[in-house]
């Protein structure tokens, strides 16, 4: 894997210790292609070789030096003090491969049928044939340091069902990358039109009429029951009405 450039790029034989060793150990392999029993020299983190954007579709360039068929997959795992790079972590981020026809897959098979961005693999032209694969990074992952994993499960060995069946040789490549978050789109504030103003009635307070009745005999009541014209509040009563008891000339009421 030349883009992003894998650790120890000159070593094209990072194959889990070989088919026999891997088979004898239950098909297990180190995360970056080392023998499962070690040493794990390809798991030593290095400096980031590239920085990408969150959810970006990147072009992964594979240089294939032998026509071993099979399939390719890509994974990624954050590498920090809290997250250990393991196969379980990698499996959480099996990456999507968008094809030219608009479909997506997570595994590409050889031979290439022209669906990818670029390929000089088929017909095979010898050492250095390349396959460029579009790979979409996760939309929810950012990291200062991530490990990008390429896995190639070959299909060149013969098994009970013919060529490509049974245990197969596997190659791995790991690259150190960073993923930046995408900038949030600017927020747009939509101003709503003002609510219609209800026409308020004019202040009618000065036009209100408050009538206060005053009976003539109220001023003749004894004690607290007495009420005099001076007791009328002019701020409260706009009109004062006086009531007089009718007295007949014969002295009757």
CSV table of C-alpha atoms in Angstrom, one decimal:
chain,number,residue,atom,x,y,z
A,1,UNK,CA,0.0,0.0,0.0
A,2,UNK,CA,1.7,3.2,-1.2
A,3,UNK,CA,-1.0,5.7,-0.5
A,4,UNK,CA,-1.4,6.2,2.4
A,5,UNK,CA,2.1,4.8,2.7
A,6,UNK,CA,2.2,1.8,5.0
A,7,UNK,CA,4.7,1.1,7.7
A,8,UNK,CA,7.9,-0.6,6.3
A,9,UNK,CA,6.8,0.1,2.7
A,10,UNK,CA,9.7,-1.9,1.2
A,11,UNK,CA,8.5,-5.1,2.9
A,12,UNK,CA,5.9,-6.6,0.6
A,13,UNK,CA,5.8,-9.9,2.5
A,14,UNK,CA,3.9,-9.0,5.7
A,15,UNK,CA,1.8,-12.1,5.6
A,16,UNK,CA,1.2,-13.3,9.1
A,17,UNK,CA,4.3,-15.5,9.2
A,18,UNK,CA,3.2,-17.4,6.1
A,19,UNK,CA,0.3,-19.6,5.2
A,20,UNK,CA,1.5,-22.7,7.1
A,21,UNK,CA,2.3,-20.7,10.3
A,22,UNK,CA,-1.0,-18.9,10.2
A,23,UNK,CA,-3.0,-22.1,9.5
A,24,UNK,CA,-1.3,-23.8,12.4
A,25,UNK,CA,-2.3,-21.0,14.7
A,26,UNK,CA,-6.0,-21.1,13.8
A,27,UNK,CA,-5.8,-18.5,11.0
A,28,UNK,CA,-4.9,-15.8,13.5
A,29,UNK,CA,-2.6,-12.9,12.6
A,30,UNK,CA,-1.3,-9.7,14.1
A,31,UNK,CA,-3.3,-6.5,13.3
A,32,UNK,CA,-0.7,-5.3,10.9
A,33,UNK,CA,0.4,-8.6,9.4
A,34,UNK,CA,2.9,-9.8,12.0
A,35,UNK,CA,2.9,-13.5,13.1
A,36,UNK,CA,0.4,-13.9,15.9
A,37,UNK,CA,3.2,-15.0,18.2
A,38,UNK,CA,5.3,-11.9,17.5
A,39,UNK,CA,7.4,-10.0,17.1
A,40,UNK,CA,5.0,-7.2,16.4
A,41,UNK,CA,7.4,-4.8,14.7
A,42,UNK,CA,4.7,-3.5,12.3
A,43,UNK,CA,2.4,-2.5,15.2
A,44,UNK,CA,4.9,0.2,16.4
A,45,UNK,CA,3.2,3.5,15.6
A,46,UNK,CA,5.0,5.9,13.4
A,47,UNK,CA,4.5,9.5,12.3
A,48,UNK,CA,1.3,10.4,10.4
A,49,UNK,CA,1.9,10.1,6.7
A,50,UNK,CA,-1.4,11.9,5.7
A,51,UNK,CA,-4.2,14.0,7.2
A,52,UNK,CA,-7.7,13.6,5.9
A,53,UNK,CA,-11.1,15.1,6.5
A,54,UNK,CA,-13.9,13.4,8.4
A,55,UNK,CA,-16.2,11.4,6.0
A,56,UNK,CA,-13.8,12.1,3.1
A,57,UNK,CA,-13.5,9.6,0.2
A,58,UNK,CA,-9.8,8.9,-0.3
A,59,UNK,CA,-7.9,7.1,-3.0
A,60,UNK,CA,-6.0,4.1,-1.6
A,61,UNK,CA,-3.2,2.9,-4.0
A,62,UNK,CA,-2.2,-0.7,-3.9
A,63,UNK,CA,0.9,-2.0,-5.7
A,64,UNK,CA,0.4,-5.6,-6.5
A,65,UNK,CA,3.6,-7.5,-7.2
A,66,UNK,CA,2.0,-11.0,-7.7
A,67,UNK,CA,-1.3,-12.1,-9.2
A,68,UNK,CA,-2.7,-13.9,-6.1
A,69,UNK,CA,-6.4,-13.0,-6.8
A,70,UNK,CA,-8.7,-13.0,-3.7
A,71,UNK,CA,-10.2,-9.8,-2.2
A,72,UNK,CA,-9.3,-6.6,-0.4
A,73,UNK,CA,-10.8,-4.9,2.7
A,74,UNK,CA,-10.0,-1.7,4.6
A,75,UNK,CA,-10.5,-0.8,8.2
A,76,UNK,CA,-9.5,1.9,10.6
A,77,UNK,CA,-9.0,2.3,14.4
A,78,UNK,CA,-8.2,5.2,16.6
A,79,UNK,CA,-4.8,4.8,18.3
A,80,UNK,CA,-4.4,6.7,21.6
A,81,UNK,CA,-3.9,6.0,25.3
A,82,UNK,CA,-7.4,4.8,25.8
A,83,UNK,CA,-7.9,2.7,22.6
A,84,UNK,CA,-5.7,-0.3,21.8
A,85,UNK,CA,-5.4,-1.2,18.2
A,86,UNK,CA,-7.0,-4.7,17.9
A,87,UNK,CA,-8.9,-6.7,15.3
A,88,UNK,CA,-12.1,-6.0,17.4
A,89,UNK,CA,-11.5,-2.2,17.1
A,90,UNK,CA,-10.8,-2.5,13.4
A,91,UNK,CA,-13.9,-4.5,12.8
A,92,UNK,CA,-16.0,-1.6,14.2
A,93,UNK,CA,-14.9,0.5,11.2
A,94,UNK,CA,-15.0,-1.7,8.2
A,95,UNK,CA,-14.9,1.0,5.5
A,96,UNK,CA,-17.2,1.5,2.6
A,97,UNK,CA,-16.0,1.4,-1.0
A,98,UNK,CA,-18.2,3.6,-3.4
A,99,UNK,CA,-18.2,2.3,-7.0
A,100,UNK,CA,-18.6,4.1,-10.2
A,101,UNK,CA,-22.1,2.7,-10.8
A,102,UNK,CA,-23.3,4.4,-7.6
A,103,UNK,CA,-23.3,1.2,-5.4
A,104,UNK,CA,-21.2,0.6,-2.4
A,105,UNK,CA,-19.3,-2.5,-1.1
A,106,UNK,CA,-17.0,-3.3,1.7
A,107,UNK,CA,-14.9,-5.9,-0.2
A,108,UNK,CA,-13.5,-5.8,-3.7
A,109,UNK,CA,-12.6,-9.0,-5.5
A,110,UNK,CA,-9.9,-9.6,-8.1
A,111,UNK,CA,-9.9,-9.4,-11.1
A,112,UNK,CA,-11.0,-5.8,-11.3
A,113,UNK,CA,-13.8,-5.3,-13.8
A,114,UNK,CA,-13.3,-1.5,-14.3
A,115,UNK,CA,-15.6,-0.3,-11.5
A,116,UNK,CA,-12.8,1.4,-9.6
A,117,UNK,CA,-11.1,4.7,-10.1
A,118,UNK,CA,-8.0,3.4,-11.8
A,119,UNK,CA,-6.5,0.0,-12.5
A,120,UNK,CA,-3.5,-1.3,-14.4
A,121,UNK,CA,-3.8,-4.8,-12.9
A,122,UNK,CA,-5.7,-6.6,-15.6
A,123,UNK,CA,-4.3,-7.9,-17.8
A,124,UNK,CA,-1.5,-8.3,-15.4
A,125,UNK,CA,1.6,-6.5,-16.6
A,126,UNK,CA,4.1,-7.7,-14.0
A,127,UNK,CA,5.7,-6.2,-10.9
A,128,UNK,CA,4.3,-2.8,-10.0
A,129,UNK,CA,0.7,-3.2,-11.3
A,130,UNK,CA,-1.5,-0.8,-9.3
A,131,UNK,CA,-5.1,-0.7,-8.1
A,132,UNK,CA,-6.5,2.6,-6.9
A,133,UNK,CA,-9.6,2.1,-4.7
A,134,UNK,CA,-11.9,4.8,-3.4
A,135,UNK,CA,-12.5,4.4,0.3
A,136,UNK,CA,-14.9,6.5,2.4
A,137,UNK,CA,-13.7,7.4,5.9
A,138,UNK,CA,-16.3,7.2,8.7
A,139,UNK,CA,-18.5,10.2,9.3
A,140,UNK,CA,-18.3,10.0,13.1
A,141,UNK,CA,-14.5,9.5,13.6
A,142,UNK,CA,-11.8,12.1,14.1
A,143,UNK,CA,-8.3,11.3,15.5
A,144,UNK,CA,-4.9,12.8,16.0
A,145,UNK,CA,-3.6,9.4,15.2
A,146,UNK,CA,-5.4,6.5,13.6
A,147,UNK,CA,-4.2,3.2,12.1
A,148,UNK,CA,-5.5,2.6,8.6
A,149,UNK,CA,-5.5,-1.2,7.8
A,150,UNK,CA,-5.4,-2.9,4.4
A,151,UNK,CA,-6.2,-6.6,4.3
A,152,UNK,CA,-5.6,-8.8,1.3
A,153,UNK,CA,-7.1,-12.3,1.5
A,154,UNK,CA,-5.6,-14.1,-1.5
A,155,UNK,CA,-7.2,-16.7,-3.7
A,156,UNK,CA,-4.3,-18.4,-5.3
A,157,UNK,CA,-4.0,-21.7,-3.4
A,158,UNK,CA,-5.9,-24.9,-4.2
A,159,UNK,CA,-8.3,-26.4,-1.7
A,160,UNK,CA,-11.0,-29.1,-1.6
A,161,UNK,CA,-13.3,-27.0,-3.9
A,162,UNK,CA,-10.6,-26.0,-6.3
A,163,UNK,CA,-8.4,-23.0,-6.7
A,164,UNK,CA,-9.2,-20.2,-4.2
A,165,UNK,CA,-10.9,-22.5,-1.7
A,166,UNK,CA,-9.6,-23.5,1.8
A,167,UNK,CA,-7.0,-21.6,3.7
A,168,UNK,CA,-5.4,-18.8,1.8
A,169,UNK,CA,-2.4,-16.5,2.3
A,170,UNK,CA,-3.2,-13.1,3.8
A,171,UNK,CA,-1.2,-9.8,3.6
A,172,UNK,CA,-1.7,-6.7,5.7
A,173,UNK,CA,-0.5,-3.1,5.6
A,174,UNK,CA,-1.0,-0.4,8.2
A,175,UNK,CA,-0.5,3.3,7.8
A,176,UNK,CA,-0.5,6.1,10.3
A,177,UNK,CA,-3.0,8.9,9.5
A,178,UNK,CA,-5.0,11.7,11.1
A,179,UNK,CA,-8.6,12.7,10.5
A,180,UNK,CA,-9.8,16.2,11.1
A,181,UNK,CA,-13.4,17.2,11.7
A,182,UNK,CA,-15.2,19.0,9.0
A,183,UNK,CA,-16.1,22.6,9.8
A,184,UNK,CA,-19.7,23.1,10.8
A,185,UNK,CA,-21.8,25.0,8.1
A,186,UNK,CA,-22.6,28.5,9.0
A,187,UNK,CA,-25.9,28.9,10.8
A,188,UNK,CA,-28.6,30.9,9.0
A,189,UNK,CA,-31.0,32.9,11.1
A,190,UNK,CA,-34.4,33.5,9.6
A,191,UNK,CA,-36.1,36.6,10.9
A,192,UNK,CA,-39.8,36.1,11.1
A,193,UNK,CA,-42.1,39.0,10.1
A,194,UNK,CA,-43.4,40.9,13.1
A,195,UNK,CA,-46.7,39.8,14.5
A,196,UNK,CA,-49.6,42.1,13.5
A,197,UNK,CA,-50.2,44.8,16.0
A,198,UNK,CA,-53.7,44.8,17.4
A,199,UNK,CA,-55.2,48.3,17.3
A,200,UNK,CA,-55.7,49.3,20.9
A,201,UNK,CA,-58.7,51.4,21.7
A,202,UNK,CA,-57.8,54.9,22.7
A,203,UNK,CA,-57.7,55.6,26.4
A,204,UNK,CA,-61.2,56.4,27.3
A,205,UNK,CA,-60.5,56.9,31.0
A,206,UNK,CA,-61.1,60.7,30.8
A,207,UNK,CA,-64.4,60.1,29.1
A,208,UNK,CA,-65.8,57.6,31.7
A,209,UNK,CA,-68.6,58.7,33.8
A,210,UNK,CA,-68.9,57.8,37.5
A,211,UNK,CA,-72.1,58.9,39.2
A,212,UNK,CA,-72.2,59.3,42.9
A,213,UNK,CA,-75.5,59.6,44.7
A,214,UNK,CA,-75.8,61.8,47.7
A,215,UNK,CA,-79.0,61.8,49.7
A,216,UNK,CA,-79.9,64.9,51.7
A,217,UNK,CA,-80.6,63.0,54.9
A,218,UNK,CA,-77.1,61.3,54.9
A,219,UNK,CA,-75.7,64.5,56.4
A,220,UNK,CA,-78.1,64.2,59.3
A,221,UNK,CA,-77.2,60.7,60.3
A,222,UNK,CA,-75.6,60.4,63.7
A,223,UNK,CA,-72.0,59.3,64.3
A,224,UNK,CA,-70.1,57.3,61.6
A,225,UNK,CA,-73.1,57.0,59.4
A,226,UNK,CA,-73.0,60.7,58.7
A,227,UNK,CA,-71.9,61.6,55.1
A,228,UNK,CA,-71.3,65.2,54.1
A,229,UNK,CA,-70.8,66.7,50.6
A,230,UNK,CA,-67.1,67.4,51.5
A,231,UNK,CA,-66.6,63.6,51.8
A,232,UNK,CA,-67.2,63.2,48.0
A,233,UNK,CA,-63.9,62.3,46.2
A,234,UNK,CA,-63.8,64.4,43.0
A,235,UNK,CA,-61.1,62.0,41.5
A,236,UNK,CA,-63.6,59.2,41.7
A,237,UNK,CA,-66.9,60.8,41.0
A,238,UNK,CA,-67.3,62.7,37.7
A,239,UNK,CA,-71.0,63.4,38.4
A,240,UNK,CA,-72.8,63.9,41.7
A,241,UNK,CA,-76.4,63.3,42.0
A,242,UNK,CA,-78.4,64.7,44.9
A,243,UNK,CA,-81.5,63.0,46.1
A,244,UNK,CA,-84.0,64.8,48.3
A,245,UNK,CA,-86.8,63.2,50.2
A,246,UNK,CA,-90.2,64.4,49.0
A,247,UNK,CA,-92.0,66.4,51.6
A,248,UNK,CA,-95.7,67.2,51.1
A,249,UNK,CA,-97.0,70.5,52.2
A,250,UNK,CA,-99.0,68.7,54.8
A,251,UNK,CA,-95.8,67.5,56.4
A,252,UNK,CA,-96.1,63.9,55.1
A,253,UNK,CA,-93.5,62.2,53.1
